mmCIF file of C-alpha atoms in Angstrom:
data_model
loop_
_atom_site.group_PDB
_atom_site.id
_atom_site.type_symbol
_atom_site.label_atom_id
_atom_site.label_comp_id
_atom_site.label_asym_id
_atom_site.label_seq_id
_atom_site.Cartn_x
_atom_site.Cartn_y
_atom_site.Cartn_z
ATOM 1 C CA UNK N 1 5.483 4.453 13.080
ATOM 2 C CA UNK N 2 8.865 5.306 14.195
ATOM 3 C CA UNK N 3 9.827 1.841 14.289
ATOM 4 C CA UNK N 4 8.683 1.063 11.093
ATOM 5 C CA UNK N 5 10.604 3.997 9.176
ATOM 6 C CA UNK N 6 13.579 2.217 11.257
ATOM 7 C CA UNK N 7 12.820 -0.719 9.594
ATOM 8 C CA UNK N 8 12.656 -2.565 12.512
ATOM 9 C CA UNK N 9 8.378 -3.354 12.062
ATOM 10 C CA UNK N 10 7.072 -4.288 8.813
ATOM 11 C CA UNK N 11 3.174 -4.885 10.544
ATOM 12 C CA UNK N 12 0.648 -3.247 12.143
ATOM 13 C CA UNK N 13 -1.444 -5.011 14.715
ATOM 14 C CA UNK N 14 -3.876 -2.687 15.629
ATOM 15 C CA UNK N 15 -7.747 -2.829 15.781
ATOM 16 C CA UNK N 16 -9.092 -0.579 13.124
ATOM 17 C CA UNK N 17 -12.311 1.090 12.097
ATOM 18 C CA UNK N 18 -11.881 4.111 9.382
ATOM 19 C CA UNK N 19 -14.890 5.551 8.269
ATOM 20 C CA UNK N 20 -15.844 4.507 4.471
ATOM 21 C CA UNK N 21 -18.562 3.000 2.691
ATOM 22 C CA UNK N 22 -18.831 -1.410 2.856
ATOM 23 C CA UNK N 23 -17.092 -1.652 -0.646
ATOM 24 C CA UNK N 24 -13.963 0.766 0.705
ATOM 25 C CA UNK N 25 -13.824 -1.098 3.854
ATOM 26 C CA UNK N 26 -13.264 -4.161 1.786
ATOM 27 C CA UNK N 27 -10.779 -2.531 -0.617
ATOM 28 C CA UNK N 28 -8.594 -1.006 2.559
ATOM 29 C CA UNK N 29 -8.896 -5.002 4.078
ATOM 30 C CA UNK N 30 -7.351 -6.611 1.362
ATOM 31 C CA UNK N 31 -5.115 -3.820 1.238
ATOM 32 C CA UNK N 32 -3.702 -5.224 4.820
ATOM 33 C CA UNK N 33 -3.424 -8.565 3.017
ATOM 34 C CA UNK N 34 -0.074 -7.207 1.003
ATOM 35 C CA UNK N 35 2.936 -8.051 2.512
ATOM 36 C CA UNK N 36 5.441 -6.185 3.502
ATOM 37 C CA UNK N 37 7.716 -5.586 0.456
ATOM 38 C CA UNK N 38 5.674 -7.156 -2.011
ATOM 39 C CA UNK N 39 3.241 -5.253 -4.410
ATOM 40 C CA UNK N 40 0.483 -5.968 -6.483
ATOM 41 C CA UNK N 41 -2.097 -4.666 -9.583
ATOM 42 C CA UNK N 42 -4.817 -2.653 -9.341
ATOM 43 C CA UNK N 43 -5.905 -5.559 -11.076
ATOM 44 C CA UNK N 44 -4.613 -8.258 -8.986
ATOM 45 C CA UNK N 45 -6.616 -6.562 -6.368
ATOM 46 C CA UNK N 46 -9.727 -6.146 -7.978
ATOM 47 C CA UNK N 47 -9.481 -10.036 -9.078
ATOM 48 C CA UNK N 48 -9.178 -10.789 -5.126
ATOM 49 C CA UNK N 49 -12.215 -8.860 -4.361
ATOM 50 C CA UNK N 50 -14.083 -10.912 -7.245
ATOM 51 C CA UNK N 51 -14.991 -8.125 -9.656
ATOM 52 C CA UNK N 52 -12.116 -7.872 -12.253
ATOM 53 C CA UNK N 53 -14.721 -4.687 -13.756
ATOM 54 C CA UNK N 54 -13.972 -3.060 -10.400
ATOM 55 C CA UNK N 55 -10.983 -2.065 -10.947
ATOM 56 C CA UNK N 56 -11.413 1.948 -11.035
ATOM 57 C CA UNK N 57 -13.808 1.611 -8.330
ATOM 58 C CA UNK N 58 -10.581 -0.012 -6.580
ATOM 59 C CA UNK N 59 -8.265 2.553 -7.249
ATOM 60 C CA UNK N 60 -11.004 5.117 -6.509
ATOM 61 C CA UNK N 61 -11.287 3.091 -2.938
ATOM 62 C CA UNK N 62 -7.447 2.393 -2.618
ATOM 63 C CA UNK N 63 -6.985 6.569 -2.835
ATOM 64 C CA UNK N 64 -9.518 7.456 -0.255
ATOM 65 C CA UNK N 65 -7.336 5.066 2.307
ATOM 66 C CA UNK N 66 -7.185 7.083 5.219
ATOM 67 C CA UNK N 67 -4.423 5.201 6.860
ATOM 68 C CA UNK N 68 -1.996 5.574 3.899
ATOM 69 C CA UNK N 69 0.959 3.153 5.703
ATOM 70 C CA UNK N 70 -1.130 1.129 8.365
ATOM 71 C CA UNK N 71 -3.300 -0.033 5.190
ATOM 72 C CA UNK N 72 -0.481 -0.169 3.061
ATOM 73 C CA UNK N 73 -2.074 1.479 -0.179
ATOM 74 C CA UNK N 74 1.351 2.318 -1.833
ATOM 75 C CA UNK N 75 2.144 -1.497 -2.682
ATOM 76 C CA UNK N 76 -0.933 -1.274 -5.313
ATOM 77 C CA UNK N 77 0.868 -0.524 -9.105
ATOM 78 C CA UNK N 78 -0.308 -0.794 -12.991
ATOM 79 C CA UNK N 79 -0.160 -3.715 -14.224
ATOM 80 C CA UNK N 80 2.337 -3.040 -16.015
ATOM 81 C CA UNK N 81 4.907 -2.406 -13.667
ATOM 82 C CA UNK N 82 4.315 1.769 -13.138
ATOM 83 C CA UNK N 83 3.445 3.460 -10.110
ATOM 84 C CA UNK N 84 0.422 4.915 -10.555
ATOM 85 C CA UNK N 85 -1.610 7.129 -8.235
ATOM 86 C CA UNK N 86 -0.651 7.916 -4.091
ATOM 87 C CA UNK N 87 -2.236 10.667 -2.619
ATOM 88 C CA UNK N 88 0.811 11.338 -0.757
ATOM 89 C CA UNK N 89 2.781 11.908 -4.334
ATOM 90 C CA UNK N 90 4.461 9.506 -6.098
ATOM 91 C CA UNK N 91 8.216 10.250 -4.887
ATOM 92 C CA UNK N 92 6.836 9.692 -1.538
ATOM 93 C CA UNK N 93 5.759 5.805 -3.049
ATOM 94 C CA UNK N 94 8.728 5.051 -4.830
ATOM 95 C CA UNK N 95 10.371 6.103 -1.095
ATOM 96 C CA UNK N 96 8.015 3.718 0.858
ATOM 97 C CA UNK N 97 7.997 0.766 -2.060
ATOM 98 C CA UNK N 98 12.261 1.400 -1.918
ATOM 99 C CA UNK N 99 12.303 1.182 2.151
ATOM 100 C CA UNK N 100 10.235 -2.006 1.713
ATOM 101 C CA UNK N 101 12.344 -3.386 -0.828
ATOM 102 C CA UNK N 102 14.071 -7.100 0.398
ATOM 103 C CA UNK N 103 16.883 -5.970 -2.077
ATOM 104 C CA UNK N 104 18.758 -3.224 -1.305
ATOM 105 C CA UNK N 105 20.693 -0.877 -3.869
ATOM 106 C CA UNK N 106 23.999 0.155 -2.639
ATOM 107 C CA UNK N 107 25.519 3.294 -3.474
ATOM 108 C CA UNK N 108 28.408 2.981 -6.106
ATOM 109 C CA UNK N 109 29.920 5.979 -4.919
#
């Protein structure tokens, strides 16, 4: 973890089994599909699992992630561009989606 706060690892290879029901499982996989610094829609995602009418059952899934950064849920937004939903708090999102980010804003001051 340290190394990835460093921003010296952007994956996780580790061997994982968190305790959820099969449809959660499946949500939290796909999750580890994201790459690092990309994002996509609650949407998006629920179109990859084949069930576009899934998509609170999704973002009910995505927020019971018990590995919030080794299953990256915090790269899953609206569709419309918001950041919606982390059970860690949204400043903490906007953080990890800014550490993430390929482009870097530099101060002006």
């Amino acid at each position: 973890m340290q190394e990835y706060f460093e921003g010296k690892r952007e994956n996780f290879n580790l061997e994982l089994n968190p305790k959820g029901t099969d449809f959660q499982k499946r949500v939290w996989k796909a999750l580890q599909g994201i790459p690092f610094g990309k994002t996509v829609s609650y949407l998006e995602l629920s179109k990859t699992l084949g069930d576009v009418k899934a998509i609170r059952a999704v973002a009910a899934a995505n927020g019971k992630n018990p590995l919030w950064i080794i299953v990256p849920c915090h790269r899953v937004i609206g569709s419309d561009g918001s950041l919606t939903g982390y059970a860690g708090g949204l400043h903490r999102k906007k953080w990890l989606l800014e550490h993430e980010s390929p482009v870097k804003q530099q101060s002006l001051f």
